[in-house]
Amino acid sequence: MMGFEFWMLALCALLLLVLGLLSFLWLDSDLTLLRAAWMGQCPEQALADKVVWITGASSGIGEELAFQLSKLGVCLVLSARRGQELERVKRRCLENGNLKEKDILVLPLDLADTSSHDIATKTVLQEFGRIDILVNNGGVAHASLVENTNMDIFKVLIEVNYLGTVSLTKCVLPHMMERNQGKIVVMKSLVGIVPRPLCSGYAASKLALRGFFDVLRTELFDYPGITLSMICPGPVHSNIFQNAFTGDFTETRLPKIPLFKMETSRCVQLILVSLANDLEDIWIANQPVLLRAYVWQYVPFRDWILQGRYGKYISKVLGITWYR
Ligand SMILES: NC(=O)c1ccc[n+]([C@@H]2O[C@H](COP(=O)([O-])OP(=O)(O)OC[C@H]3O[C@@H](n4cnc5c(N)ncnc54)[C@H](OP(=O)(O)O)[C@@H]3O)[C@@H](O)[C@H]2O)c1
């Protein structure tokens, strides 16, 4: 009889495990974010009346973020290099009628030109008197094998993605420390967690951000009012690949990998939930990219599993490995 009860319990546990795994396959964000989306603060309450400075606001995720924030009545500062595109985004944000002309500042800025960041910060403070949220979103990527990538491309990736973000954060930080209030958001990437071929320099620039901001968080221990959110999206619809550097890489050699891209609007909805709830480190991706990240981060012997006979094929399909 004991034996029967044991096997029934084991079967139930197995069923629960299978159900848990199957429901995981519906998720498009990590569990902390999912919990916040169900039980946490909603963005409408937490973000209304804030002053939000977004870099990389001229397209993709930054543009959509500006658009969704404009619906919440948030004052916006839109930055990127292309002023005309920023004006277009501003007009789009004004269309929904929640903001007035004076609530949106278009502030062209080159992340690589760190000497201009201090003046830009002063301009925002003069206009709105405060910066509640800095969204370090602007960035560039590349799609080329290491052997084909020119050193200049590696330098630009570090200058824009890493040094540009560090510089702007350093300019805004003293103001936030004075008030002991503010949110700093950093757009990293799942590529900085799970290696993928053709983006060595991009992954390195995002990993550098991780190191810098992890340490900054420990240094802000005495400033509990300042929070840091690191967002790691997987593939999202945007212009990032059209704008990516390709080195002397020819497109015909790009691996035929399904990219499982997420809609930009969905990605931004989830980013807003994480902002509203001050989540520290979040993953956003469609399946199976999210599953791949969990496997990479948490499953022991992952290399052995992924390099086995069938594992190599799975790795190739999931874009973890590149075979010539
Ligand atoms: N899409 C994805 O699959 C994905 C996944 C993970 C992470 N991300 C990250 O998400 C962020 C936004 O990318 P996206 O996907 O929305 O790509 P995107 O559509 O190409 O947008 C990139 C933005 O960055 C700006 N930018 C590029 N170089 C700049 C510079 N030197 N100075 C100032 N702004 C600059 C661009 O504007 P200008 O050209 O006008 O300067 C543009 O507004 C990036 O940090 C990217 O690494 C994207």
Short mmCIF file of C-alpha atoms and ligand atoms in Angstrom, two decimals:
data_model
loop_
_atom_site.label_atom_id
_atom_site.label_comp_id
_atom_site.label_asym_id
_atom_site.label_seq_id
_atom_site.Cartn_x
_atom_site.Cartn_y
_atom_site.Cartn_z
CA MET A 1 0.00 0.00 0.00
CA MET A 2 2.87 2.35 0.95
CA GLY A 3 4.40 1.64 -2.41
CA PHE A 4 1.17 2.59 -4.20
CA GLU A 5 0.90 5.90 -2.29
CA PHE A 6 4.49 6.69 -3.06
CA TRP A 7 4.01 6.14 -6.78
CA MET A 8 0.79 8.22 -6.81
CA LEU A 9 2.61 11.11 -5.13
CA ALA A 10 5.51 10.78 -7.54
CA LEU A 11 3.08 10.79 -10.49
CA CYS A 12 1.31 13.91 -9.19
CA ALA A 13 4.67 15.65 -8.71
CA LEU A 14 5.67 14.69 -12.24
CA LEU A 15 2.37 15.96 -13.63
CA LEU A 16 2.80 19.26 -11.79
CA LEU A 17 6.32 19.55 -13.16
CA VAL A 18 5.15 18.90 -16.70
CA LEU A 19 2.27 21.40 -16.31
CA GLY A 20 4.69 23.97 -14.87
CA LEU A 21 7.07 23.48 -17.78
CA LEU A 22 4.26 23.68 -20.32
CA SER A 23 2.87 26.90 -18.82
CA PHE A 24 6.41 28.33 -18.82
CA LEU A 25 6.39 27.96 -22.59
CA TRP A 26 3.64 30.62 -22.77
CA LEU A 27 5.70 33.23 -20.94
CA ASP A 28 7.43 36.14 -22.63
CA SER A 29 9.14 37.58 -19.56
CA ASP A 30 10.91 36.32 -16.48
CA LEU A 31 8.94 35.31 -13.41
CA THR A 32 9.66 38.48 -11.38
CA LEU A 33 8.24 40.63 -14.13
CA LEU A 34 5.26 38.32 -14.56
CA ARG A 35 4.50 38.61 -10.85
CA ALA A 36 4.77 42.43 -11.01
CA ALA A 37 2.45 42.52 -14.03
CA TRP A 38 -0.19 40.59 -12.09
CA MET A 39 0.20 41.94 -8.58
CA GLY A 40 2.43 45.03 -8.73
CA GLN A 41 1.83 48.72 -9.34
CA CYS A 42 0.46 49.67 -12.73
CA PRO A 43 2.45 52.15 -14.85
CA GLU A 44 -0.49 54.61 -15.01
CA GLN A 45 -0.25 55.15 -11.23
CA ALA A 46 3.49 54.92 -10.73
CA LEU A 47 4.77 56.94 -13.69
CA ALA A 48 2.27 59.78 -14.18
CA ASP A 49 3.78 63.29 -13.83
CA LYS A 50 7.36 62.05 -14.14
CA VAL A 51 10.05 63.68 -16.28
CA VAL A 52 11.55 60.94 -18.44
CA TRP A 53 14.67 61.35 -20.60
CA ILE A 54 14.94 58.68 -23.30
CA THR A 55 18.02 58.19 -25.46
CA GLY A 56 17.62 56.40 -28.78
CA ALA A 57 14.11 57.87 -29.02
CA SER A 58 14.18 58.30 -32.80
CA SER A 59 13.21 54.71 -33.65
CA GLY A 60 12.42 51.20 -32.42
CA ILE A 61 12.06 50.55 -28.71
CA GLY A 62 12.87 54.17 -27.73
CA GLU A 63 10.21 55.60 -30.04
CA GLU A 64 7.56 53.16 -28.79
CA LEU A 65 8.53 53.89 -25.19
CA ALA A 66 8.06 57.62 -25.81
CA PHE A 67 4.70 56.94 -27.43
CA GLN A 68 3.37 54.75 -24.61
CA LEU A 69 4.69 57.14 -21.95
CA SER A 70 2.99 60.07 -23.70
CA LYS A 71 -0.33 58.31 -23.13
CA LEU A 72 0.41 58.36 -19.39
CA GLY A 73 0.90 62.14 -19.38
CA VAL A 74 4.63 61.97 -18.70
CA CYS A 75 6.93 64.90 -19.63
CA LEU A 76 9.42 63.66 -22.21
CA VAL A 77 12.93 64.49 -23.32
CA LEU A 78 13.69 62.79 -26.63
CA SER A 79 17.33 62.27 -27.59
CA ALA A 80 19.17 60.63 -30.48
CA ARG A 81 21.35 61.96 -33.31
CA ARG A 82 18.63 62.51 -35.96
CA GLY A 83 16.71 65.66 -34.96
CA GLN A 84 14.15 65.30 -37.76
CA GLU A 85 13.20 61.81 -36.64
CA LEU A 86 12.86 63.05 -33.07
CA GLU A 87 10.47 65.79 -34.31
CA ARG A 88 8.42 63.07 -36.04
CA VAL A 89 8.29 61.06 -32.79
CA LYS A 90 7.27 64.22 -30.92
CA ARG A 91 4.37 64.82 -33.34
CA ARG A 92 3.30 61.18 -32.88
CA CYS A 93 3.36 61.61 -29.10
CA LEU A 94 1.30 64.82 -29.28
CA GLU A 95 -1.36 63.15 -31.42
CA ASN A 96 -3.01 61.33 -28.53
CA GLY A 97 -3.73 64.70 -26.88
CA ASN A 98 -2.38 63.91 -23.40
CA LEU A 99 0.65 66.17 -23.69
CA LYS A 100 1.16 69.77 -24.77
CA GLU A 101 3.96 71.07 -26.96
CA LYS A 102 5.86 72.32 -23.86
CA ASP A 103 5.80 68.84 -22.27
CA ILE A 104 8.14 67.34 -24.87
CA LEU A 105 11.70 68.51 -25.39
CA VAL A 106 13.55 67.37 -28.48
CA LEU A 107 17.23 67.29 -27.58
CA PRO A 108 19.53 65.88 -30.30
CA LEU A 109 22.54 64.16 -28.75
CA ASP A 110 25.35 61.90 -29.88
CA LEU A 111 26.17 59.32 -27.22
CA ALA A 112 29.70 59.04 -28.59
CA ASP A 113 30.30 62.78 -28.05
CA THR A 114 30.64 62.63 -24.27
CA SER A 115 31.78 66.29 -24.08
CA SER A 116 28.20 67.38 -24.92
CA HIS A 117 26.45 65.40 -22.20
CA ASP A 118 26.90 67.87 -19.36
CA ILE A 119 25.38 70.74 -21.34
CA ALA A 120 22.51 68.50 -22.46
CA THR A 121 21.79 67.58 -18.81
CA LYS A 122 21.76 71.26 -17.81
CA THR A 123 19.35 72.00 -20.69
CA VAL A 124 16.90 69.36 -19.43
CA LEU A 125 17.14 70.66 -15.87
CA GLN A 126 16.53 74.23 -17.04
CA GLU A 127 13.48 73.13 -19.01
CA PHE A 128 11.80 70.81 -16.48
CA GLY A 129 13.64 71.44 -13.19
CA ARG A 130 14.21 67.73 -12.58
CA ILE A 131 14.96 64.37 -14.18
CA ASP A 132 12.94 61.55 -12.62
CA ILE A 133 13.86 58.76 -15.02
CA LEU A 134 16.81 58.37 -17.36
CA VAL A 135 16.30 55.62 -19.94
CA ASN A 136 19.67 54.70 -21.42
CA ASN A 137 18.25 53.07 -24.54
CA GLY A 138 20.32 54.39 -27.48
CA GLY A 139 22.64 51.86 -29.01
CA VAL A 140 24.11 50.25 -32.10
CA ALA A 141 24.81 46.65 -33.08
CA HIS A 142 26.86 44.73 -35.60
CA ALA A 143 26.38 41.47 -37.48
CA SER A 144 29.78 40.11 -38.43
CA LEU A 145 32.18 37.35 -37.52
CA VAL A 146 35.12 38.37 -35.34
CA GLU A 147 37.55 37.65 -38.18
CA ASN A 148 35.68 40.07 -40.49
CA THR A 149 35.13 42.85 -37.98
CA ASN A 150 37.33 45.86 -38.22
CA MET A 151 38.74 47.23 -34.91
CA ASP A 152 37.01 50.58 -35.60
CA ILE A 153 33.64 48.84 -35.31
CA PHE A 154 34.55 47.34 -31.93
CA LYS A 155 35.60 50.84 -30.79
CA VAL A 156 32.35 52.49 -31.91
CA LEU A 157 30.29 49.83 -30.13
CA ILE A 158 32.11 50.50 -26.88
CA GLU A 159 31.99 54.28 -27.37
CA VAL A 160 28.26 54.41 -28.03
CA ASN A 161 26.79 51.51 -26.07
CA TYR A 162 29.08 51.56 -23.07
CA LEU A 163 30.95 54.87 -22.67
CA GLY A 164 28.04 56.99 -23.95
CA THR A 165 25.68 55.41 -21.41
CA VAL A 166 28.19 55.70 -18.57
CA SER A 167 28.88 59.35 -19.41
CA LEU A 168 25.22 60.41 -19.51
CA THR A 169 24.49 58.52 -16.29
CA LYS A 170 27.43 60.26 -14.60
CA CYS A 171 26.01 63.65 -15.65
CA VAL A 172 22.51 62.91 -14.32
CA LEU A 173 23.54 61.06 -11.15
CA PRO A 174 24.59 64.07 -8.98
CA HIS A 175 21.15 65.62 -9.56
CA MET A 176 19.42 62.39 -8.51
CA MET A 177 21.72 62.01 -5.49
CA GLU A 178 20.91 65.55 -4.36
CA ARG A 179 17.22 64.64 -4.31
CA ASN A 180 17.79 61.00 -3.29
CA GLN A 181 15.27 60.22 -5.97
CA GLY A 182 15.30 58.86 -9.50
CA LYS A 183 15.30 55.81 -11.72
CA ILE A 184 18.08 54.86 -14.08
CA VAL A 185 17.19 52.37 -16.75
CA VAL A 186 19.78 50.52 -18.80
CA MET A 187 18.94 48.68 -22.01
CA LYS A 188 21.13 45.62 -22.05
CA SER A 189 20.40 42.53 -24.12
CA LEU A 190 19.95 38.80 -23.65
CA VAL A 191 22.93 38.56 -26.01
CA GLY A 192 24.99 39.77 -23.05
CA ILE A 193 23.81 36.67 -21.16
CA VAL A 194 23.56 33.94 -23.79
CA PRO A 195 26.29 34.15 -26.42
CA ARG A 196 25.13 34.32 -30.03
CA PRO A 197 27.29 34.31 -33.13
CA LEU A 198 27.98 37.49 -35.15
CA CYS A 199 27.67 39.94 -32.28
CA SER A 200 30.88 39.63 -30.27
CA GLY A 201 31.49 43.39 -29.98
CA TYR A 202 27.85 44.15 -29.23
CA ALA A 203 27.71 41.45 -26.53
CA ALA A 204 30.93 42.79 -25.00
CA SER A 205 29.56 46.35 -24.85
CA LYS A 206 26.38 45.12 -23.13
CA LEU A 207 28.36 42.95 -20.70
CA ALA A 208 30.49 45.97 -19.82
CA LEU A 209 27.28 47.81 -18.89
CA ARG A 210 26.34 44.95 -16.60
CA GLY A 211 29.64 45.16 -14.73
CA PHE A 212 29.45 48.94 -14.38
CA PHE A 213 25.84 49.17 -13.21
CA ASP A 214 26.08 46.17 -10.86
CA VAL A 215 28.86 48.00 -9.03
CA LEU A 216 27.05 51.36 -9.17
CA ARG A 217 24.08 49.72 -7.47
CA THR A 218 26.26 48.71 -4.53
CA GLU A 219 27.64 52.27 -4.35
CA LEU A 220 24.13 53.70 -4.18
CA PHE A 221 23.41 51.81 -0.97
CA ASP A 222 22.99 55.09 0.95
CA TYR A 223 20.57 56.44 -1.66
CA PRO A 224 17.57 54.13 -1.42
CA GLY A 225 15.48 56.58 -3.45
CA ILE A 226 17.56 55.91 -6.56
CA THR A 227 16.80 52.67 -8.36
CA LEU A 228 18.53 50.91 -11.23
CA SER A 229 16.64 48.76 -13.71
CA MET A 230 18.52 46.63 -16.20
CA ILE A 231 16.38 45.45 -19.07
CA CYS A 232 17.49 42.45 -21.13
CA PRO A 233 15.31 42.04 -24.21
CA GLY A 234 15.70 39.19 -26.65
CA PRO A 235 15.00 39.89 -30.34
CA VAL A 236 12.46 42.73 -30.78
CA HIS A 237 11.10 44.32 -33.97
CA SER A 238 13.09 47.53 -34.58
CA ASN A 239 15.65 49.02 -36.96
CA ILE A 240 18.61 47.58 -35.09
CA PHE A 241 19.60 45.12 -37.82
CA GLN A 242 19.10 47.62 -40.67
CA ASN A 243 21.42 50.01 -38.80
CA ALA A 244 23.91 47.34 -37.74
CA PHE A 245 27.51 47.43 -38.88
CA THR A 246 28.34 44.47 -41.07
CA GLY A 247 32.14 44.76 -41.44
CA ASP A 248 33.02 43.13 -44.74
CA PHE A 249 30.50 40.47 -43.95
CA THR A 250 28.24 39.45 -46.82
CA GLU A 251 24.62 38.98 -45.98
CA THR A 252 24.35 35.68 -47.84
CA ARG A 253 26.39 34.10 -45.04
CA LEU A 254 23.97 35.09 -42.29
CA PRO A 255 22.79 31.89 -40.59
CA LYS A 256 19.20 30.91 -41.32
CA ILE A 257 18.03 31.28 -37.76
CA PRO A 258 14.40 32.03 -36.96
CA LEU A 259 14.64 35.10 -34.76
CA PHE A 260 11.37 34.75 -32.79
CA LYS A 261 11.04 38.54 -32.66
CA MET A 262 8.73 40.19 -30.17
CA GLU A 263 6.38 43.05 -31.06
CA THR A 264 7.90 46.38 -30.01
CA SER A 265 4.69 47.45 -28.27
CA ARG A 266 4.63 44.29 -26.11
CA CYS A 267 8.28 44.73 -25.17
CA VAL A 268 7.61 48.32 -24.11
CA GLN A 269 4.50 47.35 -22.10
CA LEU A 270 6.70 44.99 -20.09
CA ILE A 271 9.43 47.62 -19.70
CA LEU A 272 6.84 50.03 -18.25
CA VAL A 273 5.74 47.40 -15.70
CA SER A 274 9.35 46.92 -14.63
CA LEU A 275 9.81 50.70 -14.33
CA ALA A 276 6.65 51.08 -12.29
CA ASN A 277 7.80 48.36 -9.90
CA ASP A 278 11.53 49.18 -9.75
CA LEU A 279 12.53 45.71 -10.91
CA GLU A 280 16.30 45.32 -10.95
CA ASP A 281 17.13 42.89 -13.71
CA ILE A 282 14.53 41.64 -16.14
CA TRP A 283 14.42 39.38 -19.15
CA ILE A 284 11.93 39.94 -21.96
CA ALA A 285 11.74 37.55 -24.91
CA ASN A 286 9.49 35.31 -26.91
CA GLN A 287 9.94 31.57 -26.65
CA PRO A 288 12.16 29.67 -27.20
CA VAL A 289 14.62 32.53 -26.63
CA LEU A 290 13.50 32.93 -23.01
CA LEU A 291 13.81 29.19 -22.39
CA ARG A 292 17.28 29.25 -23.91
CA ALA A 293 18.29 32.02 -21.48
CA TYR A 294 17.01 30.03 -18.50
CA VAL A 295 18.85 26.92 -19.69
CA TRP A 296 22.04 28.91 -20.23
CA GLN A 297 21.86 30.57 -16.81
CA TYR A 298 20.58 27.79 -14.59
CA VAL A 299 21.08 24.33 -16.08
CA PRO A 300 24.30 22.61 -14.97
CA PHE A 301 26.31 20.80 -17.67
CA ARG A 302 24.68 23.05 -20.32
CA ASP A 303 27.78 22.83 -22.52
CA TRP A 304 27.73 19.04 -22.38
CA ILE A 305 23.99 19.01 -23.24
CA LEU A 306 24.31 21.55 -26.05
CA GLN A 307 27.44 20.06 -27.55
CA GLY A 308 26.11 16.49 -27.63
CA ARG A 309 25.00 14.77 -30.84
CA TYR A 310 21.53 16.36 -30.95
CA GLY A 311 22.53 19.33 -28.81
CA LYS A 312 24.69 20.71 -31.62
CA TYR A 313 21.68 20.77 -33.90
CA ILE A 314 19.54 22.45 -31.21
CA SER A 315 22.32 25.01 -30.55
CA LYS A 316 22.45 25.86 -34.23
CA VAL A 317 18.68 26.30 -34.52
CA LEU A 318 18.63 28.47 -31.38
CA GLY A 319 21.51 30.55 -32.68
CA ILE A 320 23.95 29.69 -29.87
CA THR A 321 26.50 28.22 -32.25
CA TRP A 322 27.68 29.09 -35.71
CA TYR A 323 28.96 26.40 -38.03
CA ARG A 324 30.63 27.27 -41.30
N1 LIG B 1 15.78 45.17 -31.14
C1 LIG B 1 16.34 44.20 -30.48
O1 LIG B 1 16.23 43.03 -30.86
C2 LIG B 1 17.09 44.49 -29.20
C3 LIG B 1 17.36 43.42 -28.33
C4 LIG B 1 18.08 43.66 -27.17
C5 LIG B 1 18.46 44.95 -26.85
N2 LIG B 1 18.19 45.98 -27.71
C6 LIG B 1 18.67 47.32 -27.33
O2 LIG B 1 17.59 48.23 -27.37
C7 LIG B 1 18.08 49.53 -27.61
C8 LIG B 1 17.25 50.18 -28.70
O3 LIG B 1 17.48 49.52 -29.92
P1 LIG B 1 16.36 49.27 -31.02
O4 LIG B 1 16.19 47.82 -31.12
O5 LIG B 1 15.18 50.12 -30.74
O6 LIG B 1 17.15 49.73 -32.34
P2 LIG B 1 16.99 50.99 -33.30
O7 LIG B 1 15.60 51.06 -33.84
O8 LIG B 1 18.12 50.92 -34.25
O9 LIG B 1 17.19 52.22 -32.31
C9 LIG B 1 18.47 52.60 -31.85
C10 LIG B 1 18.38 54.04 -31.36
O10 LIG B 1 19.67 54.42 -30.86
C11 LIG B 1 20.01 55.67 -31.42
N3 LIG B 1 21.45 55.81 -31.57
C12 LIG B 1 22.29 55.03 -32.30
N4 LIG B 1 23.54 55.52 -32.22
C13 LIG B 1 23.48 56.62 -31.43
C14 LIG B 1 24.44 57.58 -30.99
N5 LIG B 1 25.73 57.51 -31.34
N6 LIG B 1 24.03 58.60 -30.19
C15 LIG B 1 22.73 58.69 -29.83
N7 LIG B 1 21.77 57.83 -30.21
C16 LIG B 1 22.16 56.81 -31.01
C17 LIG B 1 19.31 55.70 -32.79
O11 LIG B 1 19.03 57.04 -33.20
P3 LIG B 1 19.94 57.92 -34.21
O12 LIG B 1 20.37 57.02 -35.31
O13 LIG B 1 18.99 59.00 -34.63
O14 LIG B 1 21.06 58.44 -33.39
C18 LIG B 1 18.00 55.00 -32.46
O15 LIG B 1 17.08 55.94 -31.96
C19 LIG B 1 19.57 49.36 -27.98
O16 LIG B 1 20.37 49.68 -26.86
C20 LIG B 1 19.68 47.89 -28.29
O17 LIG B 1 20.99 47.41 -28.02
C21 LIG B 1 17.52 45.77 -28.86
#
